[in-house]
Every structure is written in C-alpha cells, then in structure tokens.
mmCIF file of C-alpha atoms and ligand atoms in Angstrom:
data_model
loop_
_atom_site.group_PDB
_atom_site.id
_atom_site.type_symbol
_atom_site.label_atom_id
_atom_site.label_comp_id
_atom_site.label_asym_id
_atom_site.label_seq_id
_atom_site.Cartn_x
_atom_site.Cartn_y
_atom_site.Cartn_z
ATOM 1 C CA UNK W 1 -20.019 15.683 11.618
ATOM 2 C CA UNK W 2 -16.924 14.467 13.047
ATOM 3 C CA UNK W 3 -14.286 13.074 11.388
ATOM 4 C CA UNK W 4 -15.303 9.263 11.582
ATOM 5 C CA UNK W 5 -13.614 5.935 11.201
ATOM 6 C CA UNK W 6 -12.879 6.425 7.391
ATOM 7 C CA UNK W 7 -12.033 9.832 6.030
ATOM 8 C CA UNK W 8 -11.023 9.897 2.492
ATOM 9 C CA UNK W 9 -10.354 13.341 1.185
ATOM 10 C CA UNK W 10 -13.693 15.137 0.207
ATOM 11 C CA UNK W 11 -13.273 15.702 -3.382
ATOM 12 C CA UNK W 12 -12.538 12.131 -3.615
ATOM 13 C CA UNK W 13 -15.919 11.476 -1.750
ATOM 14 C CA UNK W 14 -17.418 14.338 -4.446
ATOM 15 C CA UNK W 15 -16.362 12.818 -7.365
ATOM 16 C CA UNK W 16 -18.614 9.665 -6.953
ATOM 17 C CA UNK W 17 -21.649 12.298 -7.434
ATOM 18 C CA UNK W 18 -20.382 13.204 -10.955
ATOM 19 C CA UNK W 19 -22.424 12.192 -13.514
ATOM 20 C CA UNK W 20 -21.618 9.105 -15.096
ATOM 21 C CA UNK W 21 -19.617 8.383 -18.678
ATOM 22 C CA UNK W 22 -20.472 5.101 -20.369
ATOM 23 C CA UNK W 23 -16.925 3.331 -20.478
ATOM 24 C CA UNK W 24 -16.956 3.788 -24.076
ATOM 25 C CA UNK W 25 -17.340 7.599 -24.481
ATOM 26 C CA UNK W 26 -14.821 9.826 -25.931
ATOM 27 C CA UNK W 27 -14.857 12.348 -22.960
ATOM 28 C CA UNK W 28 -14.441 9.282 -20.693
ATOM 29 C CA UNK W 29 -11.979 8.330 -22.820
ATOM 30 C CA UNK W 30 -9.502 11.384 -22.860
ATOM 31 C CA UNK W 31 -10.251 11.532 -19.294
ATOM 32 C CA UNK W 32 -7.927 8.272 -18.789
ATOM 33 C CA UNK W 33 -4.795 9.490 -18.848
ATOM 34 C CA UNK W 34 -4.501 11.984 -16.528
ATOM 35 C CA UNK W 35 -4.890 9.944 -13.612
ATOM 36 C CA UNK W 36 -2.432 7.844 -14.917
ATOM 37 C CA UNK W 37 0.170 10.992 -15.308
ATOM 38 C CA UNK W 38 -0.339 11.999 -11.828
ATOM 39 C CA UNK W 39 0.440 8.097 -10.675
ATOM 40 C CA UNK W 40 3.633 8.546 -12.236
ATOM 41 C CA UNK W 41 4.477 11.685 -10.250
ATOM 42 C CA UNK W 42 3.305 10.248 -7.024
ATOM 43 C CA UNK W 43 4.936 6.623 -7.723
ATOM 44 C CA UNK W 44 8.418 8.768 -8.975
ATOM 45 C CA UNK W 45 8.418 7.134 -12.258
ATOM 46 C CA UNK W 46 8.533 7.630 -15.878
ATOM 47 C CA UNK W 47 6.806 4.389 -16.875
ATOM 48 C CA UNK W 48 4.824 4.424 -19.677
ATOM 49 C CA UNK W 49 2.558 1.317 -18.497
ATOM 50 C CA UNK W 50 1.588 3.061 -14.893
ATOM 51 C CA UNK W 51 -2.520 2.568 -14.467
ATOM 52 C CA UNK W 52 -5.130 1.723 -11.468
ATOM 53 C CA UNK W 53 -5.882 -1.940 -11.959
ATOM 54 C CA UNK W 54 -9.934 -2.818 -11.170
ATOM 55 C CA UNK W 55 -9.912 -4.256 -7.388
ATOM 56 C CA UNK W 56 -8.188 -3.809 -4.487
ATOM 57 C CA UNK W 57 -4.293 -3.862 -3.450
ATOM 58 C CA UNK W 58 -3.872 -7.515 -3.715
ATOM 59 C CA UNK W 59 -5.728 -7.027 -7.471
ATOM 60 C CA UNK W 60 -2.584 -5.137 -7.952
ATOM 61 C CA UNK W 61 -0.204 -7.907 -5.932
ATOM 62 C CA UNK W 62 -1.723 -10.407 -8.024
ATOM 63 C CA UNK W 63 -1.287 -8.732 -11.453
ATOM 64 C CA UNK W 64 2.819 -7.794 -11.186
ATOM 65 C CA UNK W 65 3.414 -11.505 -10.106
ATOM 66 C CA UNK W 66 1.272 -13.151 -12.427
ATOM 67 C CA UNK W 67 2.312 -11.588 -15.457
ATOM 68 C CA UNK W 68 6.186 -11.548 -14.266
ATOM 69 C CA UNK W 69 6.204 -15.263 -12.594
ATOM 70 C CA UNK W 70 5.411 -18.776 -13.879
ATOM 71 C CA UNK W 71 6.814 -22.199 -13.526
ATOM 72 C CA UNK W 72 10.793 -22.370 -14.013
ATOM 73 C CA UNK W 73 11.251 -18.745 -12.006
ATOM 74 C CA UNK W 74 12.643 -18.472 -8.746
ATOM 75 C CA UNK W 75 11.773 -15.571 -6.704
ATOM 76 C CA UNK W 76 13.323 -14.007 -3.682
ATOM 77 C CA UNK W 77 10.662 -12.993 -1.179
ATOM 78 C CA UNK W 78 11.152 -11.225 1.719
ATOM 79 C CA UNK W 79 8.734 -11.642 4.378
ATOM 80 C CA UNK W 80 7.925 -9.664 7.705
ATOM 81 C CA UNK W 81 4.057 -10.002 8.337
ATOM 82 C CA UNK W 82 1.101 -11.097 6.404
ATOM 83 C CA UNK W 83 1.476 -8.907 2.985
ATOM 84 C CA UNK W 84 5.168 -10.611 2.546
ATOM 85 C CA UNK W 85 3.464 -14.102 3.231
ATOM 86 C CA UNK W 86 0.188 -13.176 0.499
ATOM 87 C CA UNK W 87 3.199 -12.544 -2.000
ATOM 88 C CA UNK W 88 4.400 -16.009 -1.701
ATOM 89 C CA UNK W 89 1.240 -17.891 -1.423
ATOM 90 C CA UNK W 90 0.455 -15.996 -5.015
ATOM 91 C CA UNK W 91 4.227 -17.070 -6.228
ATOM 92 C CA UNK W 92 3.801 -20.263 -5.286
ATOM 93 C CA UNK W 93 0.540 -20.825 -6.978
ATOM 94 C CA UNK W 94 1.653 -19.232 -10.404
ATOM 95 C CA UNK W 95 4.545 -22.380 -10.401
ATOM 96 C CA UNK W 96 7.631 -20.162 -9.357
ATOM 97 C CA UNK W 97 10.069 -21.511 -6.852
ATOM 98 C CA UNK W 98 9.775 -18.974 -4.055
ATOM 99 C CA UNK W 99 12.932 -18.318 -1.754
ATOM 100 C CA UNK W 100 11.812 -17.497 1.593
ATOM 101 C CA UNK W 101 13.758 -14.451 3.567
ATOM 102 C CA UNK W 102 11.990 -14.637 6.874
ATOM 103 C CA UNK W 103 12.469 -11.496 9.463
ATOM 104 C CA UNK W 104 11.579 -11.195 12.952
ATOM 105 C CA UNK W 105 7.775 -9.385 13.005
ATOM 106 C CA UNK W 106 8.294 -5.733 13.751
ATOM 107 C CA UNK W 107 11.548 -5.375 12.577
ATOM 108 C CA UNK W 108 12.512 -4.586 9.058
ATOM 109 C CA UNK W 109 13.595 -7.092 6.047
ATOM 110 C CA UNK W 110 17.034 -7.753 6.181
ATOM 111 C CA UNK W 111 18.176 -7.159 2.445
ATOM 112 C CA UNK W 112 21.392 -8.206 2.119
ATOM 113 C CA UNK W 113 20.180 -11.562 3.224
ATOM 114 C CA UNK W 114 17.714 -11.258 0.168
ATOM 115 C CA UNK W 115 20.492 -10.806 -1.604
ATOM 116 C CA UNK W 116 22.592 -14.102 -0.582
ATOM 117 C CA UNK W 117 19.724 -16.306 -0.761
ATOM 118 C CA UNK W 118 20.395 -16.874 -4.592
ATOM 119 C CA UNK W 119 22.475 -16.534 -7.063
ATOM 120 C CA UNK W 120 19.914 -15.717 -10.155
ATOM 121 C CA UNK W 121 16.586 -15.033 -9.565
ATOM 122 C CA UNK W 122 14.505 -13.655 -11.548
ATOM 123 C CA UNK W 123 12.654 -11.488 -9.146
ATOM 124 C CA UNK W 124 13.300 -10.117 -5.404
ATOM 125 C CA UNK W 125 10.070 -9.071 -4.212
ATOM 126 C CA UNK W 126 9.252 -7.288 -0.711
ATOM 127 C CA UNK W 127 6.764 -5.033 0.889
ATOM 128 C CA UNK W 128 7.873 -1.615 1.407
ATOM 129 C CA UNK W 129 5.664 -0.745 4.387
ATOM 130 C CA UNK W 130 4.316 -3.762 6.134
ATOM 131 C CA UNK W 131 1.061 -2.691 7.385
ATOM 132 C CA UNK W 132 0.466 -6.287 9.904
ATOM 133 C CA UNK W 133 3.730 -4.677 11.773
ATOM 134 C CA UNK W 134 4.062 -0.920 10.869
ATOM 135 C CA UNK W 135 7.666 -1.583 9.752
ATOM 136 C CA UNK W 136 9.368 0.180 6.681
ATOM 137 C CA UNK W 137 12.151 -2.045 4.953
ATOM 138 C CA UNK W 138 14.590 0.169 2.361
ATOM 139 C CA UNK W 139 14.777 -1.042 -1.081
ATOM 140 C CA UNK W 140 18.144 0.698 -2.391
ATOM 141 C CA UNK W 141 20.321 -2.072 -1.781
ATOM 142 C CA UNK W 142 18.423 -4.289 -3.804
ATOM 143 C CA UNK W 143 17.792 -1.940 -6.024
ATOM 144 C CA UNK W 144 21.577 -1.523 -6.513
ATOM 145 C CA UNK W 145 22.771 -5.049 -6.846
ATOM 146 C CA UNK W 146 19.806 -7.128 -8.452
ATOM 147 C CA UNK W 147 21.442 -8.011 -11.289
ATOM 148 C CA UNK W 148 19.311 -8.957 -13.772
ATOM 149 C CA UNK W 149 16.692 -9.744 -11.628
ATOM 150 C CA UNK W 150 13.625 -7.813 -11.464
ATOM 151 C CA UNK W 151 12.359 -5.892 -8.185
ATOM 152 C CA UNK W 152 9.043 -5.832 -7.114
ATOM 153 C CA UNK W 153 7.806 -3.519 -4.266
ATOM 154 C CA UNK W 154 4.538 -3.621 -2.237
ATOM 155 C CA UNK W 155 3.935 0.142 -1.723
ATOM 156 C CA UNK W 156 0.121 -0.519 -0.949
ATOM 157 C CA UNK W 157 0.678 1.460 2.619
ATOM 158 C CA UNK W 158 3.993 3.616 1.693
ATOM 159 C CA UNK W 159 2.535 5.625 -1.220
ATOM 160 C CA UNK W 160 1.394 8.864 -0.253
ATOM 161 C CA UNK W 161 2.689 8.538 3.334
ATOM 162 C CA UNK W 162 6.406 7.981 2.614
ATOM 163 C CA UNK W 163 8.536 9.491 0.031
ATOM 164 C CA UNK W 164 8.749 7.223 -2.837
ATOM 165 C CA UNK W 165 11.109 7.394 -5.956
ATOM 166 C CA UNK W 166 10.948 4.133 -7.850
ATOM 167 C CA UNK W 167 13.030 5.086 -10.665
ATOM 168 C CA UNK W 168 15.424 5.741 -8.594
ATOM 169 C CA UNK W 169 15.836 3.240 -6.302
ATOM 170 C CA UNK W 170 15.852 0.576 -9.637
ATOM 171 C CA UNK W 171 11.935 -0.577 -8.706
ATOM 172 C CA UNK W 172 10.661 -2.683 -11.718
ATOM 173 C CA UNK W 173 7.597 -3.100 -10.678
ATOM 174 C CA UNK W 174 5.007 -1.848 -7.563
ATOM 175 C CA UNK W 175 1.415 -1.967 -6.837
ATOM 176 C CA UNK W 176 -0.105 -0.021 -4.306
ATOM 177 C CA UNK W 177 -3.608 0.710 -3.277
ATOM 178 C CA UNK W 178 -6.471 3.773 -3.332
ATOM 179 C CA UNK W 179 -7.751 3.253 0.715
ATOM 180 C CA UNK W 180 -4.132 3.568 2.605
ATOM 181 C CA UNK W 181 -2.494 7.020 2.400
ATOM 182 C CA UNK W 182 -4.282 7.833 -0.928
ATOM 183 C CA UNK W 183 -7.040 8.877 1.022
ATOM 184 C CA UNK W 184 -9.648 7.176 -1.510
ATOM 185 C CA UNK W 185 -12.098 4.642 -1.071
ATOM 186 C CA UNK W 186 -10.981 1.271 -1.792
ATOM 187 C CA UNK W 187 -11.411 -0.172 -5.213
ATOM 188 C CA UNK W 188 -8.661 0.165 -7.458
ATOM 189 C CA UNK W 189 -4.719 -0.784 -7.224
ATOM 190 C CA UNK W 190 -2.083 1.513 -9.330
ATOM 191 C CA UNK W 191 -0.075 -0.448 -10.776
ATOM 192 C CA UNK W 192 3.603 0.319 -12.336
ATOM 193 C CA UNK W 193 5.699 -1.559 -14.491
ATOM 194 C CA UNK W 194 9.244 -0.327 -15.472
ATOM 195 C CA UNK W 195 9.962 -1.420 -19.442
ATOM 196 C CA UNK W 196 12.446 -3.894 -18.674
ATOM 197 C CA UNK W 197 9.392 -5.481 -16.525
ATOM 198 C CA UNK W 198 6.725 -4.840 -19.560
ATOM 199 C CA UNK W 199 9.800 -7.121 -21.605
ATOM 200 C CA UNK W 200 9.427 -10.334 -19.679
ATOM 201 C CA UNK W 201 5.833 -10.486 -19.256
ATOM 202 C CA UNK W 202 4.884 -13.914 -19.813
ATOM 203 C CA UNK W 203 3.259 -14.238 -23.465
ATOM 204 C CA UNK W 204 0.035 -15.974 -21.548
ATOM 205 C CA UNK W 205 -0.497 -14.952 -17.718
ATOM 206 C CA UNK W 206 -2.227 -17.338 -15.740
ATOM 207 C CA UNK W 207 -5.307 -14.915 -15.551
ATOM 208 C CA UNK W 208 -7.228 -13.204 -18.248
ATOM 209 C CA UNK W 209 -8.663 -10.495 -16.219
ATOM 210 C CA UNK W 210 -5.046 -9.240 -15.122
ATOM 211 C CA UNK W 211 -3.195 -10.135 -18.453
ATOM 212 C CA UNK W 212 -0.708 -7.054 -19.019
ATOM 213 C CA UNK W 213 -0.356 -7.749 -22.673
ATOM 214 C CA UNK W 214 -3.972 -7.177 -23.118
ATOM 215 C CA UNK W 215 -4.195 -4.148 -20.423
ATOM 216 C CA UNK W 216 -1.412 -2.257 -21.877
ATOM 217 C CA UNK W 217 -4.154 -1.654 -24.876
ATOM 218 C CA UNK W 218 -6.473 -0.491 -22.777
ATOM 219 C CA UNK W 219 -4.848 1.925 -20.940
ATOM 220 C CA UNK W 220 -3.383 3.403 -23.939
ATOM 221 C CA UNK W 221 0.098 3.152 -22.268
ATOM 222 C CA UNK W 222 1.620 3.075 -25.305
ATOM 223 C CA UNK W 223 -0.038 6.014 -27.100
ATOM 224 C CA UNK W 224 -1.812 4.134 -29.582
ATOM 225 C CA UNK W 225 -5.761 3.121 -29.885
ATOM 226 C CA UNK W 226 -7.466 1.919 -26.457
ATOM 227 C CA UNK W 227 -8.809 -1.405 -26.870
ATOM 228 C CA UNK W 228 -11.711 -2.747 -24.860
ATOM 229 C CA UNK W 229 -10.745 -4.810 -22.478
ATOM 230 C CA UNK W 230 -13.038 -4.879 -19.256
ATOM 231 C CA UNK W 231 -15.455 -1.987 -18.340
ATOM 232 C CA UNK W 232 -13.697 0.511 -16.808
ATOM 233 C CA UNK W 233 -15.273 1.144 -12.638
ATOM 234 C CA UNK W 234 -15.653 4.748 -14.172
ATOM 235 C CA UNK W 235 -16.775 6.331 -10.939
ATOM 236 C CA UNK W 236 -13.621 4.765 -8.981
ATOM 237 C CA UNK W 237 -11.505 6.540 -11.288
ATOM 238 C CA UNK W 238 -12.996 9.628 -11.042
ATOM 239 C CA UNK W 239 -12.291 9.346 -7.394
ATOM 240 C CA UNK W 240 -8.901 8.131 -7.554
ATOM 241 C CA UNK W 241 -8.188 11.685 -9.873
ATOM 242 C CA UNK W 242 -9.998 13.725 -7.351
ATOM 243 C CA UNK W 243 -7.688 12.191 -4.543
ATOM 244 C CA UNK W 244 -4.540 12.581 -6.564
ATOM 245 C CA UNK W 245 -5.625 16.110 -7.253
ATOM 246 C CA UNK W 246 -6.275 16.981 -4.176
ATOM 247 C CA UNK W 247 -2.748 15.326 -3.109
ATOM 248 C CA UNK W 248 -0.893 17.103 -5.141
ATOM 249 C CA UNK W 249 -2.433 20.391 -4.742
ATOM 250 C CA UNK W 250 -1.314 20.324 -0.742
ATOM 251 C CA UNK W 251 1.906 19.136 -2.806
ATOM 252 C CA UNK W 252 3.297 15.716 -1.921
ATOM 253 C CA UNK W 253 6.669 16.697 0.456
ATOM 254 C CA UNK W 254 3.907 18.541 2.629
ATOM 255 C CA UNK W 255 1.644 15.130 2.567
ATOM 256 C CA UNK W 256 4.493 13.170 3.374
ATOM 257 C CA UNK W 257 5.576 15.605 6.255
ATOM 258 C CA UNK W 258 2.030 15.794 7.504
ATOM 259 C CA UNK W 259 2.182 12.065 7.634
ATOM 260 C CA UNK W 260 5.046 12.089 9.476
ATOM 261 C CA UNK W 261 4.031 14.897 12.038
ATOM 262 C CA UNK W 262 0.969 12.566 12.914
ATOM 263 C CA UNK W 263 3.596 9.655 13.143
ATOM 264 C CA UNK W 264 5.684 11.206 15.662
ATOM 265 C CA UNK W 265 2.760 12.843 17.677
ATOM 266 C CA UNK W 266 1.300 9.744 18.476
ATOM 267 C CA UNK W 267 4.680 7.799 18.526
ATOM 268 C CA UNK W 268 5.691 10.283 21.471
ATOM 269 C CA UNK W 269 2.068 10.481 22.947
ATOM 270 C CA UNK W 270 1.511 7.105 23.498
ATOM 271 C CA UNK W 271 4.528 6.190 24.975
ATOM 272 C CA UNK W 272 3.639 9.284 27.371
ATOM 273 C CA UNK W 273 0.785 7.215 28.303
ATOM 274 C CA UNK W 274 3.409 4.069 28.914
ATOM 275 C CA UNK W 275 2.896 2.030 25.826
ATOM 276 C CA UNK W 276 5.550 0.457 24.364
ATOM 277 C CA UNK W 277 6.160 0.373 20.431
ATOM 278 C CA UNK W 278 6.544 -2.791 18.909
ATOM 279 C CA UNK W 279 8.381 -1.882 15.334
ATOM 280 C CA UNK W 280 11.938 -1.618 15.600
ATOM 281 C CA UNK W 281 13.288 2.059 16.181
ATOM 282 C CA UNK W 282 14.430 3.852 13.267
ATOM 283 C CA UNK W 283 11.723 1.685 10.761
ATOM 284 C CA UNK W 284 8.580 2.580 12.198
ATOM 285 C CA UNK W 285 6.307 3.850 9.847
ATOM 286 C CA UNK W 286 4.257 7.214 10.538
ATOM 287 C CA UNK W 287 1.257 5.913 8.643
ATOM 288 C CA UNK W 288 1.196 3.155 11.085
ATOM 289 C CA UNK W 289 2.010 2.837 14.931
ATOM 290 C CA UNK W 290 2.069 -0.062 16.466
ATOM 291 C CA UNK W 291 1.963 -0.764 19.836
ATOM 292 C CA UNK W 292 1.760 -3.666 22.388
ATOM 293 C CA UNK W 293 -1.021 -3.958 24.139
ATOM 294 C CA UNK W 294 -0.941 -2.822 27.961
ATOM 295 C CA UNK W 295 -2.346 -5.736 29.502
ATOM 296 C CA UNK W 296 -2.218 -3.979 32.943
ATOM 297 C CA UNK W 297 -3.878 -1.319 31.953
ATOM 298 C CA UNK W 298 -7.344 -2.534 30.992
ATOM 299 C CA UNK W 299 -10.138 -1.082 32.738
ATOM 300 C CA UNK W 300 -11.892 -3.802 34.758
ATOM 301 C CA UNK W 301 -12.266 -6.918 32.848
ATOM 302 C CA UNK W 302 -12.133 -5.108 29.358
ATOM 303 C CA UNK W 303 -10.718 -7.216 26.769
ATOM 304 C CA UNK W 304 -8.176 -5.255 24.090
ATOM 305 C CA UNK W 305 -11.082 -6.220 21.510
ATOM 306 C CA UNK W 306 -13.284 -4.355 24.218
ATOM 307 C CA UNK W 307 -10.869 -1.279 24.396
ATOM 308 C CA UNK W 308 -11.200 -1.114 20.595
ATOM 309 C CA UNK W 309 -14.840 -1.357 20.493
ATOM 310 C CA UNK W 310 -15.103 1.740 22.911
ATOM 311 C CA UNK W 311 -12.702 3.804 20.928
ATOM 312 C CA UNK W 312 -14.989 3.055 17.981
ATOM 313 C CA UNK W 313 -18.651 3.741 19.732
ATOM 314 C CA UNK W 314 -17.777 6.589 22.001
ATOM 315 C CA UNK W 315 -14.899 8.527 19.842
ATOM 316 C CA UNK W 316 -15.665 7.554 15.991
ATOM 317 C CA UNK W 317 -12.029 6.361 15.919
ATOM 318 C CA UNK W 318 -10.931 3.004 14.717
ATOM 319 C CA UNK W 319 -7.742 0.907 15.269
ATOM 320 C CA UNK W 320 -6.589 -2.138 14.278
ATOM 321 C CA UNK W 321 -5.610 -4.975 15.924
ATOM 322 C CA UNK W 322 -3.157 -7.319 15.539
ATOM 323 C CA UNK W 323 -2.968 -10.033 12.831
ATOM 324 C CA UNK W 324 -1.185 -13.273 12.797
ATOM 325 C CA UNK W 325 1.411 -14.416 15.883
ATOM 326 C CA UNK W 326 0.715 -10.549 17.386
ATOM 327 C CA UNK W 327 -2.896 -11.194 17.200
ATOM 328 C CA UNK W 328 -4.443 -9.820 20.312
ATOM 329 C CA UNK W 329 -0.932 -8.539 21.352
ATOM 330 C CA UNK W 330 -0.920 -5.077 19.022
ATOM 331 C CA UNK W 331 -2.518 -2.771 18.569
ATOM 332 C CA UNK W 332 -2.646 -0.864 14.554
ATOM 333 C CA UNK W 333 -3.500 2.782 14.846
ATOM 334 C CA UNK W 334 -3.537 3.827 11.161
ATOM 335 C CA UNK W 335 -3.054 7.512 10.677
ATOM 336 C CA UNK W 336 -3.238 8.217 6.839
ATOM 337 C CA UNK W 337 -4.130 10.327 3.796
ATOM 338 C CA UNK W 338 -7.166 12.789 4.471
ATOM 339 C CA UNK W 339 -7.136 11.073 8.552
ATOM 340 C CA UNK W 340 -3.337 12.345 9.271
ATOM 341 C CA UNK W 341 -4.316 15.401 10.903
ATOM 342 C CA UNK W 342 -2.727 16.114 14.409
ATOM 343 C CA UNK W 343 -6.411 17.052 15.841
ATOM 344 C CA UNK W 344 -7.440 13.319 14.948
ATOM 345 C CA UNK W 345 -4.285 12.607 17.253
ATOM 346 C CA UNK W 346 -5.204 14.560 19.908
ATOM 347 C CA UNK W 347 -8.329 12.631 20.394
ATOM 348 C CA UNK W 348 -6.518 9.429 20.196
ATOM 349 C CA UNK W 349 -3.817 9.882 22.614
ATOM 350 C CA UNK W 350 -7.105 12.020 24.642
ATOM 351 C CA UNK W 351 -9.557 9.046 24.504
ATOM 352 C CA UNK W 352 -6.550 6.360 25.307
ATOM 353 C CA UNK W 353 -5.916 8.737 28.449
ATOM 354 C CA UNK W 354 -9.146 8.394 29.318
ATOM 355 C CA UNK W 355 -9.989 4.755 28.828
ATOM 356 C CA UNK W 356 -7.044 2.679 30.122
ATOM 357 C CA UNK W 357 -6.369 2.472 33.378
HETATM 358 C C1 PLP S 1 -3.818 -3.362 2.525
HETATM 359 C C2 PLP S 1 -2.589 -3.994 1.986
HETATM 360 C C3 PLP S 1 -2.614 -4.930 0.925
HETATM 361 C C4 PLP S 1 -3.885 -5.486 0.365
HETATM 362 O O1 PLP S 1 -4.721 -4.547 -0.143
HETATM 363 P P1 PLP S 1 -6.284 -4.819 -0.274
HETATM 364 O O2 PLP S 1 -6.761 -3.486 -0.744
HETATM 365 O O3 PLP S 1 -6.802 -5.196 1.074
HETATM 366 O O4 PLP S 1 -6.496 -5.890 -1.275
HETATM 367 C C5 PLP S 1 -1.416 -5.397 0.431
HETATM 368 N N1 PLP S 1 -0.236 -4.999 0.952
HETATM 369 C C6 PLP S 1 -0.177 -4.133 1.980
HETATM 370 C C7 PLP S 1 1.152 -3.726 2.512
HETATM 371 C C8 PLP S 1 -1.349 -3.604 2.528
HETATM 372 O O5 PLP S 1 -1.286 -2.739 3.542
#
C-alpha cells in the first residue's frame, strides 16, 4: 500500500481498534491524564488546564475566545489569511470589539503594528502558522510587551512541525488541532490555557458545550474529582495518545527537524522545476509550501484544479489549493506529521516533473 493522501502515524490508526471503555469507567478514567501530560510537553507548557477539546481546530478556536471574550473587550487580531479572519468573525459574534491588523497574504503579521493598534486590550490574538498562506508570524514580541493583555495563539498547523515553547514566549492561551502535524485523524483540538487565562474566564460563556468553568471538572485539571460533563469521543483520545506517543518516542527536535528537511527539499525542488514561492522568505513554513501556480506550464488545456486531480488519481498525493484572493493562484502542498518523509517528496517534486509542461 502506498502511502496515500492521508497518513496519520500507524499506532494512531491502531488505537481506534482498541476495545472500547464506557466514558464512565475507572480504567478510562485514569487513562485521561496522560494524554493531557504529553500535550503539555509538546505545547511547552506547565498549564494545569491543557486538554483535547471534542471537535475539530476551530472547536478549539471557538472555546479560548468564547470563554476569554464577551461584550465590553477589545481584541487585537492579527490577520494574514482565512484562520486570522475565522478568529474575528468568532470575536465579533461573542460582542468584543475586534481591532483589525491586516497583512499582505503570504507575508507574515507585522507585530509591532499589533502592538500600536491599542492601548489596552484585553487580548492580542494571531495565528502562528497560517495554513491559507504557509506563512509563520513570531509571537515573542507580543509576548514581551502585552501588558496585561492576554495572548492567544493559533498553533493548529505549527504544533508538531515547528518548535513551540508557550511558556516561554508569554502564550496565555493556544488551540491547535489532531490532523496537521500531529499526524492523527481529525477530531479533537488541544487546548491550553495559562492560569492568568483560567482567571478571567467569563463566569457564563456564550456556549455550554465549550464552557471552561465546567470543563476544567472534567478534565480533572485541577486534581480533584472529574465531573461529567459531555461523553468523552473515547476512541479519539486513544488515538490522539497513540500519536503523541509515537511523537515523542522519535523525540520532538527530530520531528521538528524532519519537518523541516521535507520543507526545504521541496522548497529547493520545486523551484528547480521553476516555481516560484509565494510566502515571504525567511517565514515560510516547512509544514506548508506554497507556491504560485505556473500558468505556462499546464499541459494542454489542463486547468490547476486538473493538475491537482492527476496528482491525486495517478500518484495518491494530494495538494491544496488556494483559498480566498489566491484562490486558483496557489498551490498548498502540505507535508506533515507521519506524511513528512523525504521519499513522499521525491514523488512530489517526481510527479510535478512529469506532469507540467
Ligand atoms: C486547519 C486549521 C484550523 C481549523 O481546524 P479544523 O480542524 O478544520 O476545524 C484553524 N487554524 C489553522 C491555522 C488551521 O490550519
């Protein structure tokens, strides 16, 4: 079998054969925590409230801002593709006064601009590795001078593929997802929240299914008895511990520089074939290349949706391509978790050769 489209790491794939706990039972139960612990070491934290939230990344999106945002708030957003622009729609809609920082797409968020934009917010918010653009922005500087503002970081496509140390760079909060460089299915969003964050939690979020104060019980993040809150997606879990596991049993500086191996193969190997990168040098992500799309080198009267299609039906590789005022311009290629392998490049960069003129 080749190596396919989606690839998560095979003991995450295993663990969905284990044999099902009912949410309720003790083994289940002590079972909880260590995929919690081994978020912490992969997120670079020491918060106690650090847990996979039920649902996707934007579950996890959605639960940091509406338990940390409501009416009267105004929060510094930067924005440099669609993930920055989902943060603000779900600001806007939990009453806060959202501060726009717009960048250029493909090149990084300018921070000290975040910075100026306000004099007291009580959040700067921005997405670590924008995915729509494959751009990294830094978050030290905000980090270092946000007051006594909380910061909020989208690591939904950084964690796993780029070194991360929230504690130290002053993150209060980030939420990140299992299908990006976790190498697990998608389904759950890990969640951290630094105590200063857990402090201004609003007393009554605008949701009940993501309502911290309640969550914090059932997670046990603070030691004491679990509460029921929701049913636990029990096999997810198991899956998310497998692909932690097997994460940091490669050990995570090797993950990251595996990542960024695949990064710079196909970085240098497609502009061999005379693409041209579209992130701005010195922020392009290795999880995620991407690259205009060479207009004049279409075969016949292929269409880039056409050139995607092939790479999908003859090779078993998928890319992505582009989403909002790039859309049909870029192209994605997403190289991450159990997928970053350099012979998974060398079939890329071999099957562009061979398609495009
Ligand atoms: C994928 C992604 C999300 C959304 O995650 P879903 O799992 O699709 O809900 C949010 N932010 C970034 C940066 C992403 O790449």
């Amino acid at each position: 079998m080749g190596p396919g489209p989606c690839n998560p790491y095979p003991e995450a794939t295993a663990a969905f054969a284990r044999p099902m706990l009912g949410h309720l039972d003790p083994e289940f139960i002590e079972l909880l925590d260590e995929p919690n612990e081994r978020l912490r070491t992969v997120f670079g934290t020491a918060n106690a409230l650090t847990f996979p939230v039920s649902g996707t990344g934007s579950a996890g999106m959605e639960a940091a801002i509406v338990n940390l945002l409501g009416p009267g708030d105004t929060v510094v957003i930067g924005v440099n593709g669609v993930f920055g622009m989902r943060m603000c729609d779900l600001a806007a809609r939990c009453g806060a006064d959202v501060v726009r920082v717009d960048a250029e797409w493909g090149q990084p968020v300018d921070t000290a601009r975040m910075l100026e934009a306000h004099p007291n917010p009580s959040m700067y918010a921005v997405v670590h590795a924008e995915t729509s653009t494959g751009v990294r922005t830094d978050v030290e500087e905000l980090g270092a001078n946000k007051g006594d503002a909380l910061l909020l970081i989208d690591c939904v496509t950084s964690l796993g593929g780029l070194p991360m140390d929230l504690d130290t760079w002053g993150v209060d909060a980030a939420y990140s997802g299992t299908q990006k460089c976790l190498g697990v299915a998608p389904g759950l969003s890990p969640l951290t929240l630094s105590d200063t964050a857990r402090e201004r939690i609003k007393p009554v979020p605008q949701s009940w299914y993501l309502d911290l104060n309640m969550i914090a019980a059932y997670v046990g993040s603070d030691g004491g008895a679990r509460a029921y809150h929701h049913t636990a997606p029990i096999s997810m879990i198991f899956s998310l511990h497998a692909g932690l596991g097997a994460v940091l049993d490669e050990g995570i500086p090797e993950v990251i520089a595996r990542h960024a191996a695949c990064g710079e193969a196909i970085q240098a190997g497609v502009q061999k074939l005379g693409l041209k990168l579209f992130a701005a040098e010195g922020h392009r992500l290795p999880q995620l290349t991407s690259v205009w799309v060479p207009e004049d080198r279409l075969p016949g009267s292929a269409t880039e949706a056409d050139v995607r299609s092939l790479l999908l039906s003859r090779y078993g590789i998928e890319i992505g391509g582009g989403l909002g005022p790039v859309a049909g311009k870029v192209w994605r290629i997403g190289c991450m978790g159990n997928t970053a392998r350099l012979r998974n490049v060398e079939l890329l960069l071999g099957a562009l050769d061979e398609i495009l003129d």
